[in-house]
Short mmCIF file of C-alpha atoms in Angstrom, two decimals:
data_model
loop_
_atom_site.label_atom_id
_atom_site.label_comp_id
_atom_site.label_asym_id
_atom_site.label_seq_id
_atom_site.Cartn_x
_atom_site.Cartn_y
_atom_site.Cartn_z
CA UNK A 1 -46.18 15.85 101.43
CA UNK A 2 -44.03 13.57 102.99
CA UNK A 3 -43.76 9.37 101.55
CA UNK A 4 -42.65 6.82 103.47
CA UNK A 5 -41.89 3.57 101.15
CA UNK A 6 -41.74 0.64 103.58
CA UNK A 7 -38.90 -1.80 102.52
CA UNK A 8 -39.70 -5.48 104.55
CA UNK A 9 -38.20 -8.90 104.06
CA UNK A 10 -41.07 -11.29 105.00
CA UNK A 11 -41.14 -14.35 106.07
CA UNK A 12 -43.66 -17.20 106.38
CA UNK A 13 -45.37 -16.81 109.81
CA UNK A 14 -48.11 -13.59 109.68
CA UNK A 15 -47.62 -12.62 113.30
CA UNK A 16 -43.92 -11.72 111.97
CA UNK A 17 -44.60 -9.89 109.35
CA UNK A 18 -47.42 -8.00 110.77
CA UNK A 19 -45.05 -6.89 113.79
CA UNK A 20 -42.23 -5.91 111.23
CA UNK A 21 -44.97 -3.80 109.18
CA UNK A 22 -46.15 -2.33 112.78
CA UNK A 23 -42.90 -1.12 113.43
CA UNK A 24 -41.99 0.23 110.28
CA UNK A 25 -45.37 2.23 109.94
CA UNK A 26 -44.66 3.65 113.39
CA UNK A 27 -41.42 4.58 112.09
CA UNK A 28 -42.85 6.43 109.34
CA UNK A 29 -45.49 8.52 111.56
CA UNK A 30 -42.82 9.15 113.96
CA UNK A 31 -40.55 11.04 110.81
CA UNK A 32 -43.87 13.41 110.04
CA UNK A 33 -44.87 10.57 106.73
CA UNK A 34 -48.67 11.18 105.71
CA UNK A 35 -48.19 8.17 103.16
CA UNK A 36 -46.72 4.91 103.79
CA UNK A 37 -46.65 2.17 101.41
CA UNK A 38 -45.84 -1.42 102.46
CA UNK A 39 -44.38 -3.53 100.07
CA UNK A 40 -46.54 -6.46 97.57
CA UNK A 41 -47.32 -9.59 99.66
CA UNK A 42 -46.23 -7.54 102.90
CA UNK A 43 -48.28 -10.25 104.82
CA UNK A 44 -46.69 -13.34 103.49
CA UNK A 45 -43.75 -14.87 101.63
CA UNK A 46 -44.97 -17.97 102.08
CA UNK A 47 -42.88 -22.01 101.23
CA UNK A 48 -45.10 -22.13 98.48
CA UNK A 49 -46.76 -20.00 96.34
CA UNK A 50 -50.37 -21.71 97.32
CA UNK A 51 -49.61 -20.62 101.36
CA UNK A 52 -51.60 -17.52 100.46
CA UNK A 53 -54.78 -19.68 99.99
CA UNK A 54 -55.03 -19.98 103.19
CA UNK A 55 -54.80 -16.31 104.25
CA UNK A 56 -57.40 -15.36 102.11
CA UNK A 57 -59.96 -12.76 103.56
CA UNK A 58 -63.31 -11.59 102.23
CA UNK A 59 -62.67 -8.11 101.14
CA UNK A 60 -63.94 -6.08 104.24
CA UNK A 61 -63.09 -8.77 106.98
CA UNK A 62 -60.50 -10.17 108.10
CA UNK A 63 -57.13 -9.99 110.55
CA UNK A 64 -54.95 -8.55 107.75
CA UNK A 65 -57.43 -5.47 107.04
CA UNK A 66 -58.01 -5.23 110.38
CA UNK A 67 -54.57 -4.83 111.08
CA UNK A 68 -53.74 -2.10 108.44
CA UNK A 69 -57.17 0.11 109.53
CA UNK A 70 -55.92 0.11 112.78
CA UNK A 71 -52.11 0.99 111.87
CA UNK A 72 -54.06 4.00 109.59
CA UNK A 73 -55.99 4.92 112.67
CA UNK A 74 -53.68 4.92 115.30
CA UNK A 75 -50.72 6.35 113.36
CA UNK A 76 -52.98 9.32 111.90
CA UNK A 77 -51.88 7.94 108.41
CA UNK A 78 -52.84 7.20 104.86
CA UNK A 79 -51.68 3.38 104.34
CA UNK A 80 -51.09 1.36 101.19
CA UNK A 81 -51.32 -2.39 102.34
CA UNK A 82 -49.09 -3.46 100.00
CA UNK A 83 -51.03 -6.61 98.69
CA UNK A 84 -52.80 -9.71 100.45
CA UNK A 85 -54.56 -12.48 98.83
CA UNK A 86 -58.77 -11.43 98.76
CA UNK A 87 -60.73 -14.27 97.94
CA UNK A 88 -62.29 -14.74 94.30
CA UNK A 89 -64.48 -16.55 93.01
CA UNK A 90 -62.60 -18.57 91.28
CA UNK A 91 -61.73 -22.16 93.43
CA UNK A 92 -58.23 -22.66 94.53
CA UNK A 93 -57.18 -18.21 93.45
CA UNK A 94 -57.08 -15.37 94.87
CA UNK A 95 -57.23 -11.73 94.11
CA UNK A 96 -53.47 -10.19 94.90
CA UNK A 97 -55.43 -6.80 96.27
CA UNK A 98 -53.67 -3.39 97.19
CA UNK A 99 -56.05 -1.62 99.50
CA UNK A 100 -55.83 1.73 100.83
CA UNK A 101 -56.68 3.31 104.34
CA UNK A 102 -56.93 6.71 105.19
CA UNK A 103 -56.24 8.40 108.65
CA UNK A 104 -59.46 7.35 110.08
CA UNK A 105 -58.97 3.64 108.73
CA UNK A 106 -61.97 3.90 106.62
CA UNK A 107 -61.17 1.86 103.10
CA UNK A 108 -60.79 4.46 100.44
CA UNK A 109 -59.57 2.02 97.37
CA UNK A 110 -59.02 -1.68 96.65
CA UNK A 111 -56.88 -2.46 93.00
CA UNK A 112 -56.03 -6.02 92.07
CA UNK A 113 -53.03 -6.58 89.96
CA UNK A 114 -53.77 -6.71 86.16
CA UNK A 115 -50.61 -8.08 85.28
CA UNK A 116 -49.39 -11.61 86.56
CA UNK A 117 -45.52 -12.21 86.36
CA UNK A 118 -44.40 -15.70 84.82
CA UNK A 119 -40.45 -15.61 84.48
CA UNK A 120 -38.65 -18.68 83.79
CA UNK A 121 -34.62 -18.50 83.54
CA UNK A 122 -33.72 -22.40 83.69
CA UNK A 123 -32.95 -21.82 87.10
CA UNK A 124 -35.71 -19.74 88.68
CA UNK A 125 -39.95 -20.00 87.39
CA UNK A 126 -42.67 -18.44 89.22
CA UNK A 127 -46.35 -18.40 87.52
CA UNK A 128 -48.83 -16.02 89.80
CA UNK A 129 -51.33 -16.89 87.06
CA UNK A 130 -51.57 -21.09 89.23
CA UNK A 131 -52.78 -19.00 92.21
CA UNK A 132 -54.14 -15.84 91.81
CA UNK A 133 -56.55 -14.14 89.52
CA UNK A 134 -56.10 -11.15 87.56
CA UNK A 135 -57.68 -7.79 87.89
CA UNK A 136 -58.84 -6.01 85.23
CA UNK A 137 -59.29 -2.06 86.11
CA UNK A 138 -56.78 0.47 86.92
CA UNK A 139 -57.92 2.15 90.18
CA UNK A 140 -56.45 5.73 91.52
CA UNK A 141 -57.68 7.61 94.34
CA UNK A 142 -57.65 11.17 95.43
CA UNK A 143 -56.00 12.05 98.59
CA UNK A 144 -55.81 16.05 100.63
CA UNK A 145 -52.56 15.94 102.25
CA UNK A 146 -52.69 18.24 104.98
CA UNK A 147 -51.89 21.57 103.46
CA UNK A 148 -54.82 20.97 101.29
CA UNK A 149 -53.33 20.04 97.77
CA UNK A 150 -55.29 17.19 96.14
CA UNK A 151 -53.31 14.53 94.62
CA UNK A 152 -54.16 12.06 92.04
CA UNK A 153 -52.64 8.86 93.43
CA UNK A 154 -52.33 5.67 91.20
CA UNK A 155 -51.93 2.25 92.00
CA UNK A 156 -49.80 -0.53 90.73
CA UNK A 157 -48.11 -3.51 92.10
CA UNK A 158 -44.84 -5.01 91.11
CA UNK A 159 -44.77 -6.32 87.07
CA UNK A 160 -47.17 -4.15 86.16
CA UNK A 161 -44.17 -1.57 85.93
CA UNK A 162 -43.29 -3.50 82.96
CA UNK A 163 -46.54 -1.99 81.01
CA UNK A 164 -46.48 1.46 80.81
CA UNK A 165 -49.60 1.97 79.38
CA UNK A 166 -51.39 1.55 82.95
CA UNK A 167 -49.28 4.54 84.06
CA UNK A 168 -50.67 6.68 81.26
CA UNK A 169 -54.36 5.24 81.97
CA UNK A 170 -53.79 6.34 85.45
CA UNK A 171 -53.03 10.01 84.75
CA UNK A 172 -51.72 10.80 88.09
CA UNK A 173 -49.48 12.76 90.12
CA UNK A 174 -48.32 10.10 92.31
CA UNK A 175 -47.68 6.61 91.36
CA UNK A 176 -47.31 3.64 93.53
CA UNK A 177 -45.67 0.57 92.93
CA UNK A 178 -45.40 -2.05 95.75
CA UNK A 179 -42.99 -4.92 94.68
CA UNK A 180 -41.61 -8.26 95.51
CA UNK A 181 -39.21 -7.98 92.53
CA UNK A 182 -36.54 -11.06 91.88
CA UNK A 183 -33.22 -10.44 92.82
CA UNK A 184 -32.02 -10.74 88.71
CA UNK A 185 -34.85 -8.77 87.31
CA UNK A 186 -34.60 -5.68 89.81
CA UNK A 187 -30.60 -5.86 89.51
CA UNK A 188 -31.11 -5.72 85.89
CA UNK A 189 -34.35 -3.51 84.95
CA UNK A 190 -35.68 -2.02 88.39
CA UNK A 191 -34.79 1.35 88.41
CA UNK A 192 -34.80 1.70 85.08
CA UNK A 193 -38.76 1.06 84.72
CA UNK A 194 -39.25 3.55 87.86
CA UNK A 195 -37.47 6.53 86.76
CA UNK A 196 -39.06 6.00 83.48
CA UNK A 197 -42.56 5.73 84.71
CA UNK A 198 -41.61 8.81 86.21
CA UNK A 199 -40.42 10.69 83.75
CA UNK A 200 -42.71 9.88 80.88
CA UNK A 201 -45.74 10.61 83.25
CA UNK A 202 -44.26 13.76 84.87
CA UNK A 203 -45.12 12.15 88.02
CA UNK A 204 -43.77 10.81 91.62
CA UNK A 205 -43.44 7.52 91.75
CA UNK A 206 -43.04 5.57 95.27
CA UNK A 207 -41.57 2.07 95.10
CA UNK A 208 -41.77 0.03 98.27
CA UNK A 209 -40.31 -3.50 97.88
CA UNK A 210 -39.49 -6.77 99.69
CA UNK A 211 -35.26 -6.65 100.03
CA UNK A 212 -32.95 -9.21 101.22
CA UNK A 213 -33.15 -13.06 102.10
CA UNK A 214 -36.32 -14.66 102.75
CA UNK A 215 -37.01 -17.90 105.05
CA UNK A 216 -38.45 -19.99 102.30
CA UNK A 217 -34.70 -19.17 100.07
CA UNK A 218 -36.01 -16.92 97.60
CA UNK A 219 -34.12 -13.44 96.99
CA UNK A 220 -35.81 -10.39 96.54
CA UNK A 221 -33.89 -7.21 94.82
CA UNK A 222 -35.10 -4.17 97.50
CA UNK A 223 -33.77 -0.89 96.72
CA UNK A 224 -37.13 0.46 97.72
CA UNK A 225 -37.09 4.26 96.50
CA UNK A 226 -38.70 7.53 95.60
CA UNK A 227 -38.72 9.76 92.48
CA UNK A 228 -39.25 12.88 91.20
CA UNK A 229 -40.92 13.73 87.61
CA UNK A 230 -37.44 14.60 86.57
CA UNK A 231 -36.36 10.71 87.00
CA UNK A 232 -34.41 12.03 90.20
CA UNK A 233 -33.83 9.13 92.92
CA UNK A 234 -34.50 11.16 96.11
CA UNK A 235 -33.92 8.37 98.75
CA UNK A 236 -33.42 4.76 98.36
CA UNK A 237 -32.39 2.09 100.67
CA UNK A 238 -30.28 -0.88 99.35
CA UNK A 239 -31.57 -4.22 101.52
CA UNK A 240 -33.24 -4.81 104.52
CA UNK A 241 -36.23 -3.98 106.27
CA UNK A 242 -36.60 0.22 106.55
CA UNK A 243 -38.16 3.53 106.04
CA UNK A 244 -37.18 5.20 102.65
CA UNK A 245 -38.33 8.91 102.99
CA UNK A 246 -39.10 11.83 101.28
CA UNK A 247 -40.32 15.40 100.64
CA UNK A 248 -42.96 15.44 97.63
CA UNK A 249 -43.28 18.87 96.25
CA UNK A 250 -46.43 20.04 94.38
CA UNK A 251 -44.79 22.92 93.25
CA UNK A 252 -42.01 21.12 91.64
CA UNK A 253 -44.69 18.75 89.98
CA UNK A 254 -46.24 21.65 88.31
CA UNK A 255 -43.08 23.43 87.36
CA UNK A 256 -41.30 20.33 85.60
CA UNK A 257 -44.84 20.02 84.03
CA UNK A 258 -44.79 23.42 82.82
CA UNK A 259 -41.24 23.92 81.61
CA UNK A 260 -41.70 20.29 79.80
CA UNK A 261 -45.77 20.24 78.74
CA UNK A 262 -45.44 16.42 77.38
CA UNK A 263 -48.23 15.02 78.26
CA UNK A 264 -50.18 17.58 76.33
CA UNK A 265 -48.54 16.59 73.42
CA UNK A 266 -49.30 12.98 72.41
CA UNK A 267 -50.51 12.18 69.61
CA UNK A 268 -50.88 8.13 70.08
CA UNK A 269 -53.36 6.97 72.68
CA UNK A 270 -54.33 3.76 73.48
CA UNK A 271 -56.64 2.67 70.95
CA UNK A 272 -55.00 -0.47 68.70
CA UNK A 273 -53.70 -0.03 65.00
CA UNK A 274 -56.03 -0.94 62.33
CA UNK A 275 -54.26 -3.72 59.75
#
C-alpha cells in the first residue's frame, strides 16, 4: 500500500492552509497514495494558541470536515485530517481531534489527543492543557487497501510519541503520528521516538509534520517520514511543505514479525506494580 505523509508549514489564515493541504493531497493521489496523512493542526497555526477557539466545529459539521470529505471523495483516498479543534464541552477548550475519511468521504474514526505537551526551556513554553481538552481512548481503525489486505491502523498525534504505552495499546500494523513538533525537541528526540515506536511494535509508522517557518515566528522541526518495523527510514523530507512517499509491504510486516516474534513474548503489560 502506498503512504503519503503530508509535510505543511501553516500559517494563520484557513483559506491558506486549506489550499496548501488541497494541493498536497492531489499530489499524493496523483503518485498512486491510498493514505495520506496531513500533519497536527494542518488547519491552523494560529498568533495565539486560543485562535483555534474560534475554528471550532461540532464534530460532523463544519468547513474544515467538509473540506477533508471532499478531498477523500474526489481524490479516491483514505485521509487523516491531521487535527482541528472539535468543540467540548468544556467553556473556552477544545478537543485537538484526528479524524479519518475514507474514499467515499464517509467518517470512519475520530481520536482526540490523550497527551497534552507543556515544554518550558526559559526561552520557549507552550501549555495545550489552557486550550484544549484531553482525550482519553486510544482509537484504531481497520482499513482494505485495494489488494484486499486489512490493516490495523492506529492513531496518535504529536507528544503522544513520547508514551509508548499507547503504541502497545494500539496493537497495530500501521501507526500514525501527525505532528507539529518544536524545532529543539524534533532536532533532538524526533526520529529517535519514531523508529522506536516502530521497532518495538513491529509496525509502520507514518509521521507527517508541520516543517519550516511559520507566520506567527514559531519553528517547527519537519522531517516528516516513513518507517519500516525494522526502524528503516524509507523516505523523509527535511523542511517545507511536500509529499513524503512510500511502498508499505504486508509481506515484509509479517516476515520481520516472524523472524523476530517479540511481541509474543512480553511478559509486562500494562497493569501498575503493587507496593
Amino acid at each position: 500500500m502506498k503512504v503519503a505523509a503530508l509535510q505543511m508549514v501553516s500559517g494563520s489564515q484557513l483559506q491558506t492552509n486549506l489550499d496548501q493541504a488541497q494541493a498536497l493531497l492531489q499530489q499524493a493521489s496523483q503518485a498512486g497514495a491510498e493514505l495520506a496523512v496531513l500533519p497536527e493542526y494542518f488547519c491552523l497555526m494560529g498568533q495565539r494558541e486560543t485562535d483555534k477557539l474560534a475554528l471550532a466545529e461540532a464534530h460532523g459539521s463544519g468547513p474544515i470536515q467538509d473540506f477533508l470529505a471532499a478531498a477523500a471523495r474526489q481524490y479516491g483516498l483514505w485521509v487523516v485530517g491531521g487535527t482541528l479543534p472539535l468543540q467540548s464541552p468544556v467553556p473556552g477548550r477544545v478537543a485537538n481531534a484526528c479524524l479519518v475519511f475514507d474514499p467515499s468521504g464517509a467518517p470512519v474514526a475520530r481520536y482526540d489527543k490523550i497527551h497534552l505537551f507543556c515544554y518550558d526551556n526559559g526561552r520557549e513554553r507552550y501549555d495545550e492543557a489552557a486550550v484544549l481538552v484531553a482525550g482519553s481512548a486510544p482509537v484504531a481503525f481497520d482499513l482494505d487497501d485495494r489488494s484486499g489486505q486489512r490493516w490495523r491502523v492506529g492513531l496518535s498525534v504529536c507528544y503522544d510519541l513520547r508514551f509508548p504505552e499507547l503504541y502497545r495499546h494500539l496493537a497495530a500494523d500501521l501507526l500514525l503520528v501527525p505532528a507539529a513538533f518544536t524545532h529543539g525537541t524534533g532536532q533532538a528526540h524526533w526520529e529517535l521516538l519514531l523508529r522506536a515506536r516502530a521497532i518495538e511494535n513491529l509496525a509502520f509508522v507514518a509521521a507527517s509534520a508541520q516543517g519550516g517557518q511559520h507566520d506567527n515566528g514559531r519553528q517547527t522541526w519537519g522531517q516528516s517520514l516513513l518507517i519500516d518495523p525494522w526502524g528503516v527510514v524509507l523516505a523523509q523530507r527535511a523542511s517545507g511543505p511536500g509529499v513524503v512517499l512510500a511502498e508499505l509491504d504486508w509481506a515484509r510486516l509479517q516476515q520481520v514479525r516472524q523472524q523476530l516474534p517479540a511481541l509474543q513474548h512480553r511478559r509486562l503489560h500494562t497493569a501498575p506494580c503493587q507496593p
